[in-house]
Tab-separated table of C-alpha atoms in Angstrom:
chain	number	residue	atom	x	y	z
A	1	UNK	CA	-0.066	14.945	20.621
A	2	UNK	CA	1.594	11.543	21.100
A	3	UNK	CA	4.383	9.197	19.239
A	4	UNK	CA	4.648	6.608	16.945
A	5	UNK	CA	6.720	3.500	16.985
A	6	UNK	CA	7.745	2.445	13.676
A	7	UNK	CA	8.737	-0.686	12.781
A	8	UNK	CA	11.129	-0.705	9.319
A	9	UNK	CA	13.483	1.334	7.665
A	10	UNK	CA	13.580	1.394	4.147
A	11	UNK	CA	11.998	3.117	1.372
A	12	UNK	CA	8.293	3.275	2.405
A	13	UNK	CA	8.811	4.010	6.287
A	14	UNK	CA	11.400	6.563	5.330
A	15	UNK	CA	9.333	8.451	3.698
A	16	UNK	CA	6.130	8.240	6.689
A	17	UNK	CA	9.371	9.143	8.770
A	18	UNK	CA	9.845	11.880	7.392
A	19	UNK	CA	6.848	12.925	6.841
A	20	UNK	CA	6.020	12.272	10.332
A	21	UNK	CA	8.294	14.560	11.179
A	22	UNK	CA	7.007	17.164	9.554
A	23	UNK	CA	3.755	16.811	11.307
A	24	UNK	CA	5.247	17.408	14.487
A	25	UNK	CA	2.125	18.790	16.557
A	26	UNK	CA	0.506	15.165	16.425
A	27	UNK	CA	3.802	13.320	15.964
A	28	UNK	CA	6.092	14.787	19.049
A	29	UNK	CA	7.695	11.594	19.692
A	30	UNK	CA	8.847	8.899	17.226
A	31	UNK	CA	10.787	5.377	17.636
A	32	UNK	CA	11.646	4.012	14.632
A	33	UNK	CA	12.683	-0.264	15.155
A	34	UNK	CA	14.269	-2.134	12.294
A	35	UNK	CA	16.254	-5.252	12.738
A	36	UNK	CA	19.183	-3.268	11.119
A	37	UNK	CA	19.391	-0.442	13.896
A	38	UNK	CA	22.028	1.624	11.622
A	39	UNK	CA	19.767	2.137	9.228
A	40	UNK	CA	17.282	4.063	12.418
A	41	UNK	CA	20.834	5.744	13.588
A	42	UNK	CA	21.350	6.939	10.452
A	43	UNK	CA	17.735	8.014	9.028
A	44	UNK	CA	17.951	9.748	12.590
A	45	UNK	CA	20.836	12.013	12.067
A	46	UNK	CA	19.411	13.044	8.737
A	47	UNK	CA	16.672	14.499	9.913
A	48	UNK	CA	17.945	16.125	14.129
A	49	UNK	CA	17.684	19.261	13.293
A	50	UNK	CA	15.583	19.622	11.231
A	51	UNK	CA	12.097	18.795	12.921
A	52	UNK	CA	10.662	19.201	16.787
A	53	UNK	CA	9.539	15.467	16.418
A	54	UNK	CA	11.958	13.798	19.380
A	55	UNK	CA	13.336	10.557	17.197
A	56	UNK	CA	14.906	7.792	19.122
A	57	UNK	CA	15.270	4.260	17.726
A	58	UNK	CA	15.712	0.664	18.416
A	59	UNK	CA	16.202	-2.413	17.256
A	60	UNK	CA	13.959	-5.474	16.716
A	61	UNK	CA	13.304	-8.589	15.081
A	62	UNK	CA	9.332	-7.846	13.415
A	63	UNK	CA	8.696	-12.003	13.985
A	64	UNK	CA	9.706	-11.578	17.673
A	65	UNK	CA	6.728	-11.560	19.312
A	66	UNK	CA	8.124	-11.512	22.675
A	67	UNK	CA	10.791	-8.240	21.582
A	68	UNK	CA	8.094	-6.913	20.154
A	69	UNK	CA	5.948	-6.518	23.162
A	70	UNK	CA	9.222	-5.746	25.422
A	71	UNK	CA	9.637	-2.356	22.897
A	72	UNK	CA	6.084	-1.010	22.689
A	73	UNK	CA	5.946	-1.868	26.349
A	74	UNK	CA	9.481	0.036	26.803
A	75	UNK	CA	8.520	2.727	23.917
A	76	UNK	CA	5.052	3.346	25.243
A	77	UNK	CA	3.274	4.777	21.709
A	78	UNK	CA	-0.176	5.762	21.236
A	79	UNK	CA	-0.021	3.447	17.403
A	80	UNK	CA	2.127	1.153	15.867
A	81	UNK	CA	2.880	1.592	12.458
A	82	UNK	CA	3.913	-1.822	10.771
A	83	UNK	CA	6.278	-0.963	7.635
A	84	UNK	CA	8.346	-4.318	7.627
A	85	UNK	CA	7.278	-7.021	5.389
A	86	UNK	CA	3.405	-8.005	5.294
A	87	UNK	CA	5.182	-11.743	6.291
A	88	UNK	CA	5.050	-10.063	9.858
A	89	UNK	CA	2.111	-8.821	9.844
A	90	UNK	CA	0.660	-10.692	12.448
A	91	UNK	CA	3.242	-10.785	14.860
A	92	UNK	CA	3.041	-7.465	15.192
A	93	UNK	CA	-0.821	-7.502	15.492
A	94	UNK	CA	-0.137	-9.757	18.570
A	95	UNK	CA	2.143	-7.530	20.478
A	96	UNK	CA	-0.421	-4.500	19.984
A	97	UNK	CA	-2.479	-6.499	20.921
A	98	UNK	CA	-0.868	-8.269	24.189
A	99	UNK	CA	-0.547	-4.128	25.211
A	100	UNK	CA	-3.876	-2.801	24.041
A	101	UNK	CA	-1.848	-0.431	21.048
A	102	UNK	CA	-3.488	0.837	17.972
A	103	UNK	CA	-1.922	-0.386	14.547
A	104	UNK	CA	-1.998	0.296	11.586
A	105	UNK	CA	-0.526	-1.043	8.424
A	106	UNK	CA	-0.049	-0.657	4.085
A	107	UNK	CA	-0.406	-3.981	3.016
A	108	UNK	CA	-2.136	-7.124	3.855
A	109	UNK	CA	-0.576	-9.851	4.997
A	110	UNK	CA	0.738	-13.345	3.391
A	111	UNK	CA	2.851	-16.140	4.549
A	112	UNK	CA	5.829	-17.010	3.160
A	113	UNK	CA	6.111	-19.575	2.259
A	114	UNK	CA	2.726	-18.998	-0.418
A	115	UNK	CA	2.665	-16.736	-2.740
A	116	UNK	CA	-1.355	-15.808	-1.731
A	117	UNK	CA	-2.749	-12.665	0.262
A	118	UNK	CA	-6.168	-12.257	1.173
A	119	UNK	CA	-7.240	-10.072	4.161
A	120	UNK	CA	-8.927	-13.375	5.743
A	121	UNK	CA	-5.319	-14.124	8.400
A	122	UNK	CA	-6.357	-10.130	9.654
A	123	UNK	CA	-10.015	-10.003	9.625
A	124	UNK	CA	-9.583	-13.140	12.105
A	125	UNK	CA	-8.216	-10.787	15.147
A	126	UNK	CA	-11.876	-8.329	14.615
A	127	UNK	CA	-13.295	-9.834	17.988
A	128	UNK	CA	-9.427	-9.735	20.092
A	129	UNK	CA	-9.155	-5.857	19.010
A	130	UNK	CA	-12.766	-4.604	19.672
A	131	UNK	CA	-12.403	-6.456	23.405
A	132	UNK	CA	-8.879	-5.361	23.903
A	133	UNK	CA	-11.084	-1.612	22.718
A	134	UNK	CA	-8.404	-0.563	20.409
A	135	UNK	CA	-8.161	0.075	17.022
A	136	UNK	CA	-5.881	-2.043	13.800
A	137	UNK	CA	-6.040	0.018	10.485
A	138	UNK	CA	-5.760	-1.739	7.408
A	139	UNK	CA	-3.761	-0.564	4.463
A	140	UNK	CA	-3.058	2.922	4.782
A	141	UNK	CA	-1.664	2.607	1.189
A	142	UNK	CA	-2.276	3.956	-1.730
A	143	UNK	CA	-3.384	0.804	-2.972
A	144	UNK	CA	-4.819	0.115	-0.603
A	145	UNK	CA	-5.584	2.890	1.439
A	146	UNK	CA	-6.045	5.929	-1.188
A	147	UNK	CA	-8.074	4.062	-3.524
A	148	UNK	CA	-10.587	2.959	-0.725
A	149	UNK	CA	-10.817	6.234	0.367
A	150	UNK	CA	-12.163	7.379	-2.671
A	151	UNK	CA	-14.225	5.553	-3.499
A	152	UNK	CA	-15.887	5.981	0.234
A	153	UNK	CA	-15.905	9.771	-0.723
A	154	UNK	CA	-17.394	8.576	-3.842
A	155	UNK	CA	-20.151	6.618	-2.225
A	156	UNK	CA	-20.457	9.588	0.222
A	157	UNK	CA	-20.296	12.452	-1.704
A	158	UNK	CA	-21.430	11.700	-5.700
A	159	UNK	CA	-23.445	8.625	-5.485
A	160	UNK	CA	-26.513	6.827	-4.556
A	161	UNK	CA	-24.620	3.896	-5.269
A	162	UNK	CA	-21.483	2.496	-6.995
A	163	UNK	CA	-21.972	-0.444	-9.552
A	164	UNK	CA	-18.357	-0.382	-10.880
A	165	UNK	CA	-14.906	0.660	-10.181
A	166	UNK	CA	-11.625	0.405	-12.328
A	167	UNK	CA	-8.657	1.011	-10.126
A	168	UNK	CA	-5.694	2.306	-12.230
A	169	UNK	CA	-1.846	2.508	-11.136
A	170	UNK	CA	0.513	4.255	-13.336
A	171	UNK	CA	3.715	4.575	-12.491
A	172	UNK	CA	5.195	6.517	-16.009
A	173	UNK	CA	8.895	6.626	-13.876
A	174	UNK	CA	12.067	6.004	-15.627
A	175	UNK	CA	14.749	4.704	-13.754
A	176	UNK	CA	17.209	3.882	-16.293
A	177	UNK	CA	17.623	0.023	-15.227
A	178	UNK	CA	17.341	-2.963	-17.675
A	179	UNK	CA	15.106	-4.798	-14.958
A	180	UNK	CA	14.106	-3.346	-11.313
A	181	UNK	CA	11.420	-2.755	-9.416
A	182	UNK	CA	9.857	0.027	-7.793
A	183	UNK	CA	9.162	-1.332	-3.838
A	184	UNK	CA	10.752	-4.398	-2.461
A	185	UNK	CA	11.104	-7.498	-5.409
A	186	UNK	CA	9.895	-10.321	-3.302
A	187	UNK	CA	6.637	-8.733	-2.837
A	188	UNK	CA	6.504	-6.944	-5.901
A	189	UNK	CA	7.544	-10.669	-8.137
A	190	UNK	CA	5.206	-12.433	-6.492
A	191	UNK	CA	2.623	-10.162	-6.782
A	192	UNK	CA	2.791	-9.731	-10.359
A	193	UNK	CA	2.992	-14.009	-11.314
A	194	UNK	CA	0.532	-14.851	-9.267
A	195	UNK	CA	-3.048	-15.462	-11.226
A	196	UNK	CA	-5.180	-11.746	-11.224
A	197	UNK	CA	-8.992	-12.165	-10.696
A	198	UNK	CA	-11.533	-9.861	-10.203
A	199	UNK	CA	-14.663	-9.623	-8.332
A	200	UNK	CA	-18.189	-9.737	-10.398
A	201	UNK	CA	-21.733	-9.793	-9.628
A	202	UNK	CA	-20.686	-11.553	-6.013
A	203	UNK	CA	-17.937	-13.784	-6.812
A	204	UNK	CA	-14.549	-13.795	-8.088
A	205	UNK	CA	-13.376	-14.324	-11.319
A	206	UNK	CA	-9.831	-15.588	-11.963
A	207	UNK	CA	-7.362	-15.111	-14.821
A	208	UNK	CA	-4.032	-15.725	-16.392
A	209	UNK	CA	-1.043	-14.082	-14.701
A	210	UNK	CA	-1.005	-10.973	-17.262
A	211	UNK	CA	-3.984	-11.889	-19.358
A	212	UNK	CA	-5.980	-9.509	-19.671
A	213	UNK	CA	-4.317	-6.230	-20.833
A	214	UNK	CA	-5.587	-2.708	-21.744
A	215	UNK	CA	-4.190	0.266	-23.409
A	216	UNK	CA	-5.430	3.810	-20.921
A	217	UNK	CA	-3.557	7.265	-21.571
A	218	UNK	CA	-3.006	9.150	-18.858
A	219	UNK	CA	-2.767	12.646	-17.414
A	220	UNK	CA	0.063	13.546	-17.343
A	221	UNK	CA	2.183	10.381	-18.640
A	222	UNK	CA	0.628	9.157	-21.525
A	223	UNK	CA	-0.460	6.161	-23.644
A	224	UNK	CA	0.454	2.877	-21.400
A	225	UNK	CA	-0.259	-1.267	-21.395
A	226	UNK	CA	-1.876	-1.989	-18.278
A	227	UNK	CA	-2.861	-5.498	-16.771
A	228	UNK	CA	-5.043	-6.511	-14.684
A	229	UNK	CA	-3.917	-8.157	-11.720
A	230	UNK	CA	-4.784	-9.243	-8.477
A	231	UNK	CA	-5.546	-7.164	-5.779
A	232	UNK	CA	-6.167	-6.797	-1.653
A	233	UNK	CA	-8.432	-3.438	-1.566
A	234	UNK	CA	-10.385	-5.720	-3.943
A	235	UNK	CA	-11.561	-8.242	-1.310
A	236	UNK	CA	-12.468	-5.420	1.488
A	237	UNK	CA	-14.527	-3.232	-1.163
A	238	UNK	CA	-16.264	-5.952	-2.942
A	239	UNK	CA	-17.453	-6.099	1.028
A	240	UNK	CA	-17.954	-2.561	2.198
A	241	UNK	CA	-19.532	-0.188	-0.949
A	242	UNK	CA	-23.083	-1.408	-1.310
A	243	UNK	CA	-25.066	-2.106	-5.046
A	244	UNK	CA	-21.195	-2.770	-6.718
A	245	UNK	CA	-21.407	-5.295	-9.400
A	246	UNK	CA	-17.645	-5.178	-10.772
A	247	UNK	CA	-14.330	-4.102	-9.854
A	248	UNK	CA	-11.158	-4.272	-10.651
A	249	UNK	CA	-7.384	-3.341	-10.779
A	250	UNK	CA	-5.073	-2.732	-13.432
A	251	UNK	CA	-1.305	-1.808	-13.098
A	252	UNK	CA	0.989	-0.739	-15.871
A	253	UNK	CA	3.907	-2.395	-16.950
A	254	UNK	CA	6.453	-1.643	-20.017
A	255	UNK	CA	7.933	-4.625	-22.234
A	256	UNK	CA	11.158	-4.166	-20.609
A	257	UNK	CA	10.153	-5.460	-17.607
A	258	UNK	CA	7.575	-8.040	-18.830
A	259	UNK	CA	10.290	-9.429	-20.778
A	260	UNK	CA	12.969	-9.687	-17.740
A	261	UNK	CA	10.623	-11.135	-15.478
A	262	UNK	CA	9.500	-13.923	-18.293
A	263	UNK	CA	12.756	-15.017	-18.223
A	264	UNK	CA	12.936	-14.843	-14.983
A	265	UNK	CA	10.537	-17.132	-14.463
A	266	UNK	CA	11.527	-19.201	-17.022
A	267	UNK	CA	14.746	-19.862	-15.642
A	268	UNK	CA	12.938	-20.521	-12.164
A	269	UNK	CA	14.250	-17.754	-10.493
A	270	UNK	CA	10.904	-16.194	-9.370
A	271	UNK	CA	10.298	-19.046	-7.507
A	272	UNK	CA	9.697	-19.936	-3.006
A	273	UNK	CA	10.355	-23.082	-3.098
A	274	UNK	CA	13.243	-23.608	-1.284
A	275	UNK	CA	16.440	-25.324	-3.008
A	276	UNK	CA	19.351	-27.227	-2.494
A	277	UNK	CA	22.791	-24.864	-3.027
A	278	UNK	CA	26.710	-25.716	-2.421
A	279	UNK	CA	24.946	-27.134	0.848
A	280	UNK	CA	23.201	-24.471	1.809
A	281	UNK	CA	19.104	-24.084	1.431
A	282	UNK	CA	18.031	-20.620	-0.261
A	283	UNK	CA	15.502	-19.022	-2.072
A	284	UNK	CA	15.358	-18.266	-5.399
A	285	UNK	CA	13.972	-15.328	-5.089
A	286	UNK	CA	14.841	-14.055	-1.864
A	287	UNK	CA	18.617	-14.137	-4.134
A	288	UNK	CA	17.323	-12.715	-6.686
A	289	UNK	CA	15.980	-9.186	-4.684
A	290	UNK	CA	19.818	-10.010	-2.743
A	291	UNK	CA	20.940	-9.452	-6.528
A	292	UNK	CA	18.286	-6.482	-8.171
A	293	UNK	CA	18.710	-2.495	-7.850
A	294	UNK	CA	17.430	-2.015	-3.947
A	295	UNK	CA	14.103	0.243	-4.253
A	296	UNK	CA	15.244	3.189	-1.706
A	297	UNK	CA	18.000	3.597	-4.267
A	298	UNK	CA	16.129	4.533	-7.269
A	299	UNK	CA	15.505	8.507	-6.327
A	300	UNK	CA	17.650	9.656	-8.452
A	301	UNK	CA	17.571	7.282	-11.371
A	302	UNK	CA	13.784	8.829	-11.361
A	303	UNK	CA	11.923	11.035	-13.616
A	304	UNK	CA	8.020	10.681	-14.778
A	305	UNK	CA	5.085	11.070	-12.961
A	306	UNK	CA	2.790	8.634	-11.698
A	307	UNK	CA	-1.187	8.564	-12.684
A	308	UNK	CA	-3.528	5.824	-9.430
A	309	UNK	CA	-6.830	6.455	-8.678
A	310	UNK	CA	-10.188	4.972	-9.194
A	311	UNK	CA	-13.206	4.892	-11.869
A	312	UNK	CA	-16.093	4.881	-10.519
A	313	UNK	CA	-19.842	3.962	-12.707
A	314	UNK	CA	-22.923	4.295	-10.325
A	315	UNK	CA	-27.022	5.945	-10.186
A	316	UNK	CA	-27.311	9.226	-8.648
A	317	UNK	CA	-30.507	10.303	-8.518
A	318	UNK	CA	-31.544	7.730	-10.552
A	319	UNK	CA	-29.085	8.898	-13.847
A	320	UNK	CA	-26.566	7.146	-14.755
A	321	UNK	CA	-23.112	8.758	-13.807
A	322	UNK	CA	-19.024	8.382	-14.316
A	323	UNK	CA	-16.745	9.598	-11.946
A	324	UNK	CA	-12.310	10.118	-11.779
A	325	UNK	CA	-10.721	10.388	-8.868
A	326	UNK	CA	-7.027	10.176	-9.300
A	327	UNK	CA	-3.508	12.050	-7.955
A	328	UNK	CA	-0.554	12.448	-10.050
A	329	UNK	CA	2.598	12.765	-8.420
A	330	UNK	CA	6.742	13.901	-9.895
A	331	UNK	CA	9.728	11.173	-9.146
A	332	UNK	CA	11.942	14.219	-9.003
A	333	UNK	CA	9.438	16.068	-6.952
A	334	UNK	CA	9.671	13.697	-4.285
A	335	UNK	CA	13.609	13.041	-4.264
A	336	UNK	CA	13.746	16.419	-3.662
A	337	UNK	CA	11.593	17.109	-0.888
A	338	UNK	CA	11.792	13.517	1.122
A	339	UNK	CA	14.717	11.448	-1.079
A	340	UNK	CA	12.644	9.238	-2.531
A	341	UNK	CA	10.974	8.103	-5.332
A	342	UNK	CA	6.846	8.635	-6.056
A	343	UNK	CA	6.187	4.562	-5.148
A	344	UNK	CA	7.438	4.987	-2.050
A	345	UNK	CA	6.054	8.559	-1.756
A	346	UNK	CA	2.558	7.926	-2.744
A	347	UNK	CA	1.921	4.732	0.029
A	348	UNK	CA	4.904	6.285	2.660
A	349	UNK	CA	2.447	9.103	3.183
A	350	UNK	CA	-0.848	7.992	3.562
A	351	UNK	CA	0.713	5.359	5.759
A	352	UNK	CA	1.570	8.597	7.904
A	353	UNK	CA	-2.122	10.056	7.322
A	354	UNK	CA	-3.601	6.884	8.208
A	355	UNK	CA	-1.679	6.917	11.224
A	356	UNK	CA	-2.229	10.689	12.599
A	357	UNK	CA	-6.512	9.669	12.176
A	358	UNK	CA	-6.094	6.595	14.884
A	359	UNK	CA	-3.821	9.244	16.834
A	360	UNK	CA	-5.756	11.917	16.644
A	361	UNK	CA	-9.316	9.950	17.419
A	362	UNK	CA	-10.296	10.959	13.862
A	363	UNK	CA	-10.349	7.152	12.685
A	364	UNK	CA	-11.500	5.535	16.884
A	365	UNK	CA	-12.908	1.753	16.068
A	366	UNK	CA	-12.143	-1.012	18.240
A	367	UNK	CA	-11.466	-4.157	16.218
A	368	UNK	CA	-10.190	-4.005	12.646
A	369	UNK	CA	-11.818	-2.219	10.011
A	370	UNK	CA	-10.393	-1.064	6.113
A	371	UNK	CA	-9.592	2.255	5.160
A	372	UNK	CA	-13.375	2.604	3.798
A	373	UNK	CA	-14.763	2.223	6.704
A	374	UNK	CA	-14.106	5.124	8.373
A	375	UNK	CA	-15.389	9.267	7.439
A	376	UNK	CA	-13.395	9.870	4.427
A	377	UNK	CA	-13.632	13.405	4.649
A	378	UNK	CA	-10.445	14.387	7.235
A	379	UNK	CA	-8.422	12.267	5.456
A	380	UNK	CA	-9.102	13.267	1.642
A	381	UNK	CA	-8.667	16.667	3.601
A	382	UNK	CA	-5.273	15.765	4.526
A	383	UNK	CA	-4.045	14.362	0.985
A	384	UNK	CA	-4.107	17.895	0.044
A	385	UNK	CA	-2.533	19.096	2.819
A	386	UNK	CA	0.586	16.784	2.961
A	387	UNK	CA	1.727	16.072	-0.844
A	388	UNK	CA	-0.753	13.973	-2.238
A	389	UNK	CA	-3.506	16.515	-4.144
A	390	UNK	CA	-5.913	14.300	-5.514
A	391	UNK	CA	-8.056	15.560	-8.912
A	392	UNK	CA	-11.580	15.106	-10.283
A	393	UNK	CA	-12.566	14.228	-14.143
A	394	UNK	CA	-16.117	13.682	-14.327
A	395	UNK	CA	-16.251	13.217	-18.166
A	396	UNK	CA	-14.186	10.443	-17.904
A	397	UNK	CA	-12.726	7.276	-21.085
A	398	UNK	CA	-14.698	3.828	-19.615
A	399	UNK	CA	-12.276	0.781	-19.943
A	400	UNK	CA	-14.200	-1.294	-20.809
C-alpha cells in the first residue's frame, strides 16, 4: 500500500512500529528516524525477519526544519507519523507543508518554555494544509484520540445529542518503583502539576491542580481515586460535538505518586525555569527526567490493567440516555506482544491506526483536523482488530 516515516523511537514509537510491521499489507515500507540513530537500528534489527515490512532508519534532529525536509524528500513517505516530543510538532508540520506530505501526531503542541498546551498553534495551519491538499490528523493516541473517536461514534449511533462527557483514564498498573511516570516524565509532570479545567456552558472553568477528586470503581481494576485535569481533547470536542454542555477529564493517581510529586514540587524539582548549576544553565524538570526510570523500561515490571473510556449523557428520541464506551488493557499482555507496558500500547496502537486511516484514504480531508471530525466506524473496527477492543455499558455509574 505505501510508506510511513515515523519520527521518534521511544516507548510509544516502538509500539506503533511493531503494529505497523504486523500490518505489512498497508505499511509496505517504514523508516524510523530519531536523534539517536542507534535506537532505530536496534529496533530494526529486532523486527527484521518477523515482518514483510521493509524497514530503514535515519538520524534527524526534529527541531531542525531543513533536516526534516531533506529526510522527507529522501524517504518520500505517504504519511509522516510524529511520535517525537510535543515541542516538535510545529517544525514537523512545517516540513510536511514544504514537502506536501500527510501528517499525523498523538499530542498537541506545547512550547518548551511554557507549561501550556492547546490546539491554537496547530489549528493556525488549517488554511495552509488545505491549500497544499494534504491532511494533518491531530491527537491520534488514546486520550486524545480514541476518546475523540468514541465521542463521534456515540453521537453517530447512540444519541441525537450529547450533553455531558466524562473522560475517565485509569491506570491500575504497579511497576514496583516508589515514583516513576508511565510516559515521558517531563510531559507527564508538566501535565499533572498544571491547573485543571473543564468545559461548561460555553466557557472554561479553571481549578487548582488536583483540586477536584472523585472515586470510581473501574471494571478490571477496582476502586480508584481520580482527579480532574485539563486535557486537550476537551478543547476540540467542545467545538465539534453539538449540544454539549459540559466535558470533564479525570485521571487516577495513587497516594505514593501524589506524595512524591508534592515533595518534588516543594523543592523546585518540577520547575521549567532555568537555574545556574556549577556554571551551567539547567532546567530542574529536565534533570529530574534524567534520574527517573525510563518509561520504556517499565514493561517487564508492570502488572495490572488500564481502563480508559467515556461516559456520555444526552438524548435519543427525546428521552434521557447514558452510555459508556471503554477499553481494558493488560500490562503484561502488552509486554508479551510488543515489549511495552499498556500506557505506551494504548497510545501506539491508535497512532498506527490513524496513520492507516490517512494512508488508505478512509480519512482524507485536506486541512488540519481532530479525530472526531471523521467517520468513526472504520477506526472503531480497527481497534477491535489491532489489540484495543472496546466495550459498552448502557447503564453506567455516573460521576457526580
